[in-house]
Amino acid sequence: MRTFFLIILLFSIKVQSQELTTDVRTDENIYLYALKEYCNFPEITAENIYVQFDSTVMWYDWPKVINNKKINYLDGAPEIIKEIKAHKGSIILVKIVPLQYKKKSFFVNVIPFLATAKGKNINLANGGGLSVIFNYSDKNKGFEFSETKSYGN
């Protein structure tokens, strides 16, 4: 009996990891998957990650901690400027770009920007990012993770 439950558990984990979606209200969405890939990337050593909230790619109940990194979702310019001022004039602000398609691949870019502010204006400088690549599976009727590539500096 225990073996039966173990098989069912392993099957459900396998199915969940293969059926990624663009529905931001589920834990199986590709945007959350991309943010987790970013937080697990070895070069990301910051303990606090500042993510620009965008309801087209994320939802309000996303995790506040991923891979021992505290995730701070900043909703709008006033919150971003407040954090910039609180951190000596700059923060790394992460943006998640909606799903794109190019050369037979679907991908979500996670882009860290050096964010500074002057008055009510936010200035962003980009030196690279992370591309999380997915394939669409007709068999599973969903996206499957393919690979993660970094680009830029």
mmCIF file with all atom_site columns, C-alpha atoms in Angstrom, residues 1-152:
data_model
loop_
_atom_site.group_PDB
_atom_site.id
_atom_site.type_symbol
_atom_site.label_atom_id
_atom_site.label_alt_id
_atom_site.label_comp_id
_atom_site.label_asym_id
_atom_site.label_entity_id
_atom_site.label_seq_id
_atom_site.pdbx_PDB_ins_code
_atom_site.Cartn_x
_atom_site.Cartn_y
_atom_site.Cartn_z
_atom_site.occupancy
_atom_site.B_iso_or_equiv
_atom_site.pdbx_formal_charge
_atom_site.auth_seq_id
_atom_site.auth_comp_id
_atom_site.auth_asym_id
_atom_site.auth_atom_id
_atom_site.pdbx_PDB_model_num
ATOM 1   C CA . MET A 1 1   ? 0.000  0.000  0.000   1.00 0.00 ? 1   MET A CA 1
ATOM 2   C CA . ARG A 1 2   ? 2.833  2.422  0.870   1.00 0.00 ? 2   ARG A CA 1
ATOM 3   C CA . THR A 1 3   ? 4.440  1.646  -2.477  1.00 0.00 ? 3   THR A CA 1
ATOM 4   C CA . PHE A 1 4   ? 1.199  2.519  -4.256  1.00 0.00 ? 4   PHE A CA 1
ATOM 5   C CA . PHE A 1 5   ? 1.014  5.942  -2.548  1.00 0.00 ? 5   PHE A CA 1
ATOM 6   C CA . LEU A 1 6   ? 4.699  6.585  -3.287  1.00 0.00 ? 6   LEU A CA 1
ATOM 7   C CA . ILE A 1 7   ? 4.126  5.850  -6.984  1.00 0.00 ? 7   ILE A CA 1
ATOM 8   C CA . ILE A 1 8   ? 1.094  8.162  -7.047  1.00 0.00 ? 8   ILE A CA 1
ATOM 9   C CA . LEU A 1 9   ? 3.108  10.918 -5.315  1.00 0.00 ? 9   LEU A CA 1
ATOM 10  C CA . LEU A 1 10  ? 6.025  10.610 -7.745  1.00 0.00 ? 10  LEU A CA 1
ATOM 11  C CA . PHE A 1 11  ? 3.674  10.590 -10.723 1.00 0.00 ? 11  PHE A CA 1
ATOM 12  C CA . SER A 1 12  ? 1.909  13.737 -9.538  1.00 0.00 ? 12  SER A CA 1
ATOM 13  C CA . ILE A 1 13  ? 5.246  15.535 -9.028  1.00 0.00 ? 13  ILE A CA 1
ATOM 14  C CA . LYS A 1 14  ? 6.346  14.556 -12.539 1.00 0.00 ? 14  LYS A CA 1
ATOM 15  C CA . VAL A 1 15  ? 3.056  15.719 -14.054 1.00 0.00 ? 15  VAL A CA 1
ATOM 16  C CA . GLN A 1 16  ? 3.189  19.050 -12.222 1.00 0.00 ? 16  GLN A CA 1
ATOM 17  C CA . SER A 1 17  ? 6.694  19.816 -13.428 1.00 0.00 ? 17  SER A CA 1
ATOM 18  C CA . GLN A 1 18  ? 5.713  19.161 -17.053 1.00 0.00 ? 18  GLN A CA 1
ATOM 19  C CA . GLU A 1 19  ? 2.451  21.084 -17.255 1.00 0.00 ? 19  GLU A CA 1
ATOM 20  C CA . LEU A 1 20  ? 3.578  24.663 -16.867 1.00 0.00 ? 20  LEU A CA 1
ATOM 21  C CA . THR A 1 21  ? 1.094  27.335 -17.900 1.00 0.00 ? 21  THR A CA 1
ATOM 22  C CA . THR A 1 22  ? 0.837  31.083 -18.403 1.00 0.00 ? 22  THR A CA 1
ATOM 23  C CA . ASP A 1 23  ? -1.986 31.285 -15.834 1.00 0.00 ? 23  ASP A CA 1
ATOM 24  C CA . VAL A 1 24  ? -0.478 33.564 -13.167 1.00 0.00 ? 24  VAL A CA 1
ATOM 25  C CA . ARG A 1 25  ? -2.899 32.307 -10.496 1.00 0.00 ? 25  ARG A CA 1
ATOM 26  C CA . THR A 1 26  ? -1.302 28.868 -10.249 1.00 0.00 ? 26  THR A CA 1
ATOM 27  C CA . ASP A 1 27  ? 1.964  27.691 -8.759  1.00 0.00 ? 27  ASP A CA 1
ATOM 28  C CA . GLU A 1 28  ? 2.749  25.955 -12.066 1.00 0.00 ? 28  GLU A CA 1
ATOM 29  C CA . ASN A 1 29  ? 3.062  29.137 -14.110 1.00 0.00 ? 29  ASN A CA 1
ATOM 30  C CA . ILE A 1 30  ? 6.113  29.815 -16.242 1.00 0.00 ? 30  ILE A CA 1
ATOM 31  C CA . TYR A 1 31  ? 6.737  33.259 -14.753 1.00 0.00 ? 31  TYR A CA 1
ATOM 32  C CA . LEU A 1 32  ? 7.112  31.967 -11.210 1.00 0.00 ? 32  LEU A CA 1
ATOM 33  C CA . TYR A 1 33  ? 9.264  29.167 -12.591 1.00 0.00 ? 33  TYR A CA 1
ATOM 34  C CA . ALA A 1 34  ? 11.475 31.796 -14.273 1.00 0.00 ? 34  ALA A CA 1
ATOM 35  C CA . LEU A 1 35  ? 11.801 33.788 -11.034 1.00 0.00 ? 35  LEU A CA 1
ATOM 36  C CA . LYS A 1 36  ? 12.792 30.611 -9.183  1.00 0.00 ? 36  LYS A CA 1
ATOM 37  C CA . GLU A 1 37  ? 15.431 29.911 -11.846 1.00 0.00 ? 37  GLU A CA 1
ATOM 38  C CA . TYR A 1 38  ? 16.758 33.443 -11.351 1.00 0.00 ? 38  TYR A CA 1
ATOM 39  C CA . CYS A 1 39  ? 16.915 33.017 -7.555  1.00 0.00 ? 39  CYS A CA 1
ATOM 40  C CA . ASN A 1 40  ? 18.692 29.668 -7.955  1.00 0.00 ? 40  ASN A CA 1
ATOM 41  C CA . PHE A 1 41  ? 21.235 30.989 -10.452 1.00 0.00 ? 41  PHE A CA 1
ATOM 42  C CA . PRO A 1 42  ? 24.712 30.734 -8.835  1.00 0.00 ? 42  PRO A CA 1
ATOM 43  C CA . GLU A 1 43  ? 25.739 34.289 -9.774  1.00 0.00 ? 43  GLU A CA 1
ATOM 44  C CA . ILE A 1 44  ? 22.796 35.795 -7.869  1.00 0.00 ? 44  ILE A CA 1
ATOM 45  C CA . THR A 1 45  ? 24.215 36.318 -4.396  1.00 0.00 ? 45  THR A CA 1
ATOM 46  C CA . ALA A 1 46  ? 21.915 39.056 -3.074  1.00 0.00 ? 46  ALA A CA 1
ATOM 47  C CA . GLU A 1 47  ? 19.888 38.134 -0.011  1.00 0.00 ? 47  GLU A CA 1
ATOM 48  C CA . ASN A 1 48  ? 17.095 40.558 -0.969  1.00 0.00 ? 48  ASN A CA 1
ATOM 49  C CA . ILE A 1 49  ? 15.593 40.537 -4.447  1.00 0.00 ? 49  ILE A CA 1
ATOM 50  C CA . TYR A 1 50  ? 13.459 43.500 -5.533  1.00 0.00 ? 50  TYR A CA 1
ATOM 51  C CA . VAL A 1 51  ? 10.911 42.526 -8.178  1.00 0.00 ? 51  VAL A CA 1
ATOM 52  C CA . GLN A 1 52  ? 8.775  45.033 -10.047 1.00 0.00 ? 52  GLN A CA 1
ATOM 53  C CA . PHE A 1 53  ? 5.223  43.783 -9.595  1.00 0.00 ? 53  PHE A CA 1
ATOM 54  C CA . ASP A 1 54  ? 3.309  43.260 -12.840 1.00 0.00 ? 54  ASP A CA 1
ATOM 55  C CA . SER A 1 55  ? -0.115 41.607 -12.641 1.00 0.00 ? 55  SER A CA 1
ATOM 56  C CA . THR A 1 56  ? 0.181  40.372 -16.243 1.00 0.00 ? 56  THR A CA 1
ATOM 57  C CA . VAL A 1 57  ? 2.971  37.969 -15.243 1.00 0.00 ? 57  VAL A CA 1
ATOM 58  C CA . MET A 1 58  ? 2.536  37.462 -11.494 1.00 0.00 ? 58  MET A CA 1
ATOM 59  C CA . TRP A 1 59  ? -0.039 37.161 -8.781  1.00 0.00 ? 59  TRP A CA 1
ATOM 60  C CA . TYR A 1 60  ? -0.426 38.623 -5.312  1.00 0.00 ? 60  TYR A CA 1
ATOM 61  C CA . ASP A 1 61  ? 0.306  35.429 -3.376  1.00 0.00 ? 61  ASP A CA 1
ATOM 62  C CA . TRP A 1 62  ? 3.700  34.616 -4.868  1.00 0.00 ? 62  TRP A CA 1
ATOM 63  C CA . PRO A 1 63  ? 6.315  33.350 -2.388  1.00 0.00 ? 63  PRO A CA 1
ATOM 64  C CA . LYS A 1 64  ? 8.145  35.887 -0.245  1.00 0.00 ? 64  LYS A CA 1
ATOM 65  C CA . VAL A 1 65  ? 11.221 33.639 0.046   1.00 0.00 ? 65  VAL A CA 1
ATOM 66  C CA . ILE A 1 66  ? 12.845 31.595 -2.730  1.00 0.00 ? 66  ILE A CA 1
ATOM 67  C CA . ASN A 1 67  ? 16.109 29.707 -2.186  1.00 0.00 ? 67  ASN A CA 1
ATOM 68  C CA . ASN A 1 68  ? 16.733 31.610 1.080   1.00 0.00 ? 68  ASN A CA 1
ATOM 69  C CA . LYS A 1 69  ? 16.384 34.932 -0.758  1.00 0.00 ? 69  LYS A CA 1
ATOM 70  C CA . LYS A 1 70  ? 13.793 37.412 0.470   1.00 0.00 ? 70  LYS A CA 1
ATOM 71  C CA . ILE A 1 71  ? 11.591 38.545 -2.402  1.00 0.00 ? 71  ILE A CA 1
ATOM 72  C CA . ASN A 1 72  ? 10.270 42.126 -2.197  1.00 0.00 ? 72  ASN A CA 1
ATOM 73  C CA . TYR A 1 73  ? 7.511  42.873 -4.725  1.00 0.00 ? 73  TYR A CA 1
ATOM 74  C CA . LEU A 1 74  ? 7.396  46.587 -5.500  1.00 0.00 ? 74  LEU A CA 1
ATOM 75  C CA . ASP A 1 75  ? 4.122  47.806 -6.974  1.00 0.00 ? 75  ASP A CA 1
ATOM 76  C CA . GLY A 1 76  ? 4.551  51.108 -8.748  1.00 0.00 ? 76  GLY A CA 1
ATOM 77  C CA . ALA A 1 77  ? 7.027  53.967 -8.923  1.00 0.00 ? 77  ALA A CA 1
ATOM 78  C CA . PRO A 1 78  ? 6.456  55.324 -5.380  1.00 0.00 ? 78  PRO A CA 1
ATOM 79  C CA . GLU A 1 79  ? 7.399  51.961 -3.800  1.00 0.00 ? 79  GLU A CA 1
ATOM 80  C CA . ILE A 1 80  ? 10.413 51.582 -6.074  1.00 0.00 ? 80  ILE A CA 1
ATOM 81  C CA . ILE A 1 81  ? 11.662 55.114 -5.322  1.00 0.00 ? 81  ILE A CA 1
ATOM 82  C CA . LYS A 1 82  ? 11.164 54.558 -1.583  1.00 0.00 ? 82  LYS A CA 1
ATOM 83  C CA . GLU A 1 83  ? 13.378 51.430 -1.711  1.00 0.00 ? 83  GLU A CA 1
ATOM 84  C CA . ILE A 1 84  ? 16.001 53.200 -3.814  1.00 0.00 ? 84  ILE A CA 1
ATOM 85  C CA . LYS A 1 85  ? 16.223 56.014 -1.270  1.00 0.00 ? 85  LYS A CA 1
ATOM 86  C CA . ALA A 1 86  ? 16.334 53.535 1.625   1.00 0.00 ? 86  ALA A CA 1
ATOM 87  C CA . HIS A 1 87  ? 19.306 51.761 0.006   1.00 0.00 ? 87  HIS A CA 1
ATOM 88  C CA . LYS A 1 88  ? 21.695 54.644 -0.559  1.00 0.00 ? 88  LYS A CA 1
ATOM 89  C CA . GLY A 1 89  ? 20.422 55.646 -3.975  1.00 0.00 ? 89  GLY A CA 1
ATOM 90  C CA . SER A 1 90  ? 20.212 52.392 -5.907  1.00 0.00 ? 90  SER A CA 1
ATOM 91  C CA . ILE A 1 91  ? 18.795 48.868 -5.942  1.00 0.00 ? 91  ILE A CA 1
ATOM 92  C CA . ILE A 1 92  ? 18.820 45.975 -8.350  1.00 0.00 ? 92  ILE A CA 1
ATOM 93  C CA . LEU A 1 93  ? 15.256 45.887 -9.675  1.00 0.00 ? 93  LEU A CA 1
ATOM 94  C CA . VAL A 1 94  ? 14.197 42.663 -11.391 1.00 0.00 ? 94  VAL A CA 1
ATOM 95  C CA . LYS A 1 95  ? 11.628 42.665 -14.176 1.00 0.00 ? 95  LYS A CA 1
ATOM 96  C CA . ILE A 1 96  ? 9.941  39.587 -15.578 1.00 0.00 ? 96  ILE A CA 1
ATOM 97  C CA . VAL A 1 97  ? 9.171  39.998 -19.278 1.00 0.00 ? 97  VAL A CA 1
ATOM 98  C CA . PRO A 1 98  ? 6.027  38.278 -20.615 1.00 0.00 ? 98  PRO A CA 1
ATOM 99  C CA . LEU A 1 99  ? 6.347  35.105 -22.668 1.00 0.00 ? 99  LEU A CA 1
ATOM 100 C CA . GLN A 1 100 ? 8.009  35.535 -26.053 1.00 0.00 ? 100 GLN A CA 1
ATOM 101 C CA . TYR A 1 101 ? 8.513  33.240 -29.041 1.00 0.00 ? 101 TYR A CA 1
ATOM 102 C CA . LYS A 1 102 ? 11.534 33.224 -31.338 1.00 0.00 ? 102 LYS A CA 1
ATOM 103 C CA . LYS A 1 103 ? 13.306 30.569 -33.414 1.00 0.00 ? 103 LYS A CA 1
ATOM 104 C CA . LYS A 1 104 ? 10.990 27.720 -32.326 1.00 0.00 ? 104 LYS A CA 1
ATOM 105 C CA . SER A 1 105 ? 11.471 28.496 -28.613 1.00 0.00 ? 105 SER A CA 1
ATOM 106 C CA . PHE A 1 106 ? 9.268  30.078 -26.002 1.00 0.00 ? 106 PHE A CA 1
ATOM 107 C CA . PHE A 1 107 ? 11.105 32.076 -23.360 1.00 0.00 ? 107 PHE A CA 1
ATOM 108 C CA . VAL A 1 108 ? 10.664 34.367 -20.386 1.00 0.00 ? 108 VAL A CA 1
ATOM 109 C CA . ASN A 1 109 ? 13.381 36.904 -19.684 1.00 0.00 ? 109 ASN A CA 1
ATOM 110 C CA . VAL A 1 110 ? 14.241 37.873 -16.126 1.00 0.00 ? 110 VAL A CA 1
ATOM 111 C CA . ILE A 1 111 ? 16.156 41.138 -16.271 1.00 0.00 ? 111 ILE A CA 1
ATOM 112 C CA . PRO A 1 112 ? 17.963 42.775 -13.354 1.00 0.00 ? 112 PRO A CA 1
ATOM 113 C CA . PHE A 1 113 ? 18.318 46.540 -13.704 1.00 0.00 ? 113 PHE A CA 1
ATOM 114 C CA . LEU A 1 114 ? 20.422 48.912 -11.662 1.00 0.00 ? 114 LEU A CA 1
ATOM 115 C CA . ALA A 1 115 ? 17.680 51.313 -10.581 1.00 0.00 ? 115 ALA A CA 1
ATOM 116 C CA . THR A 1 116 ? 18.365 54.863 -9.448  1.00 0.00 ? 116 THR A CA 1
ATOM 117 C CA . ALA A 1 117 ? 15.987 57.760 -8.979  1.00 0.00 ? 117 ALA A CA 1
ATOM 118 C CA . LYS A 1 118 ? 16.078 61.470 -9.568  1.00 0.00 ? 118 LYS A CA 1
ATOM 119 C CA . GLY A 1 119 ? 12.991 63.159 -8.198  1.00 0.00 ? 119 GLY A CA 1
ATOM 120 C CA . LYS A 1 120 ? 10.016 61.103 -9.367  1.00 0.00 ? 120 LYS A CA 1
ATOM 121 C CA . ASN A 1 121 ? 11.909 59.567 -12.291 1.00 0.00 ? 121 ASN A CA 1
ATOM 122 C CA . ILE A 1 122 ? 13.378 56.077 -12.173 1.00 0.00 ? 122 ILE A CA 1
ATOM 123 C CA . ASN A 1 123 ? 16.495 55.404 -14.250 1.00 0.00 ? 123 ASN A CA 1
ATOM 124 C CA . LEU A 1 124 ? 17.286 51.835 -15.255 1.00 0.00 ? 124 LEU A CA 1
ATOM 125 C CA . ALA A 1 125 ? 20.597 50.439 -16.499 1.00 0.00 ? 125 ALA A CA 1
ATOM 126 C CA . ASN A 1 126 ? 20.763 46.906 -17.855 1.00 0.00 ? 126 ASN A CA 1
ATOM 127 C CA . GLY A 1 127 ? 23.822 44.740 -18.174 1.00 0.00 ? 127 GLY A CA 1
ATOM 128 C CA . GLY A 1 128 ? 22.251 41.404 -19.043 1.00 0.00 ? 128 GLY A CA 1
ATOM 129 C CA . GLY A 1 129 ? 19.748 38.939 -17.738 1.00 0.00 ? 129 GLY A CA 1
ATOM 130 C CA . LEU A 1 130 ? 18.478 35.415 -17.751 1.00 0.00 ? 130 LEU A CA 1
ATOM 131 C CA . SER A 1 131 ? 16.425 33.723 -20.446 1.00 0.00 ? 131 SER A CA 1
ATOM 132 C CA . VAL A 1 132 ? 14.342 30.779 -19.229 1.00 0.00 ? 132 VAL A CA 1
ATOM 133 C CA . ILE A 1 133 ? 13.449 28.651 -22.231 1.00 0.00 ? 133 ILE A CA 1
ATOM 134 C CA . PHE A 1 134 ? 10.410 26.403 -22.553 1.00 0.00 ? 134 PHE A CA 1
ATOM 135 C CA . ASN A 1 135 ? 9.078  23.999 -25.138 1.00 0.00 ? 135 ASN A CA 1
ATOM 136 C CA . TYR A 1 136 ? 5.385  23.413 -25.704 1.00 0.00 ? 136 TYR A CA 1
ATOM 137 C CA . SER A 1 137 ? 4.341  19.790 -25.382 1.00 0.00 ? 137 SER A CA 1
ATOM 138 C CA . ASP A 1 138 ? 1.321  18.659 -27.407 1.00 0.00 ? 138 ASP A CA 1
ATOM 139 C CA . LYS A 1 139 ? 1.335  15.447 -25.403 1.00 0.00 ? 139 LYS A CA 1
ATOM 140 C CA . ASN A 1 140 ? 1.068  17.202 -22.026 1.00 0.00 ? 140 ASN A CA 1
ATOM 141 C CA . LYS A 1 141 ? -0.793 20.279 -23.335 1.00 0.00 ? 141 LYS A CA 1
ATOM 142 C CA . GLY A 1 142 ? 1.548  22.621 -21.509 1.00 0.00 ? 142 GLY A CA 1
ATOM 143 C CA . PHE A 1 143 ? 4.997  24.140 -21.363 1.00 0.00 ? 143 PHE A CA 1
ATOM 144 C CA . GLU A 1 144 ? 8.036  22.143 -20.302 1.00 0.00 ? 144 GLU A CA 1
ATOM 145 C CA . PHE A 1 145 ? 11.234 23.692 -18.987 1.00 0.00 ? 145 PHE A CA 1
ATOM 146 C CA . SER A 1 146 ? 14.095 23.352 -21.469 1.00 0.00 ? 146 SER A CA 1
ATOM 147 C CA . GLU A 1 147 ? 17.068 25.377 -20.228 1.00 0.00 ? 147 GLU A CA 1
ATOM 148 C CA . THR A 1 148 ? 18.288 28.613 -18.694 1.00 0.00 ? 148 THR A CA 1
ATOM 149 C CA . LYS A 1 149 ? 20.750 30.903 -20.460 1.00 0.00 ? 149 LYS A CA 1
ATOM 150 C CA . SER A 1 150 ? 22.389 34.046 -19.169 1.00 0.00 ? 150 SER A CA 1
ATOM 151 C CA . TYR A 1 151 ? 23.175 36.890 -21.510 1.00 0.00 ? 151 TYR A CA 1
ATOM 152 C CA . GLY A 1 152 ? 24.942 40.238 -21.377 1.00 0.00 ? 152 GLY A CA 1
#
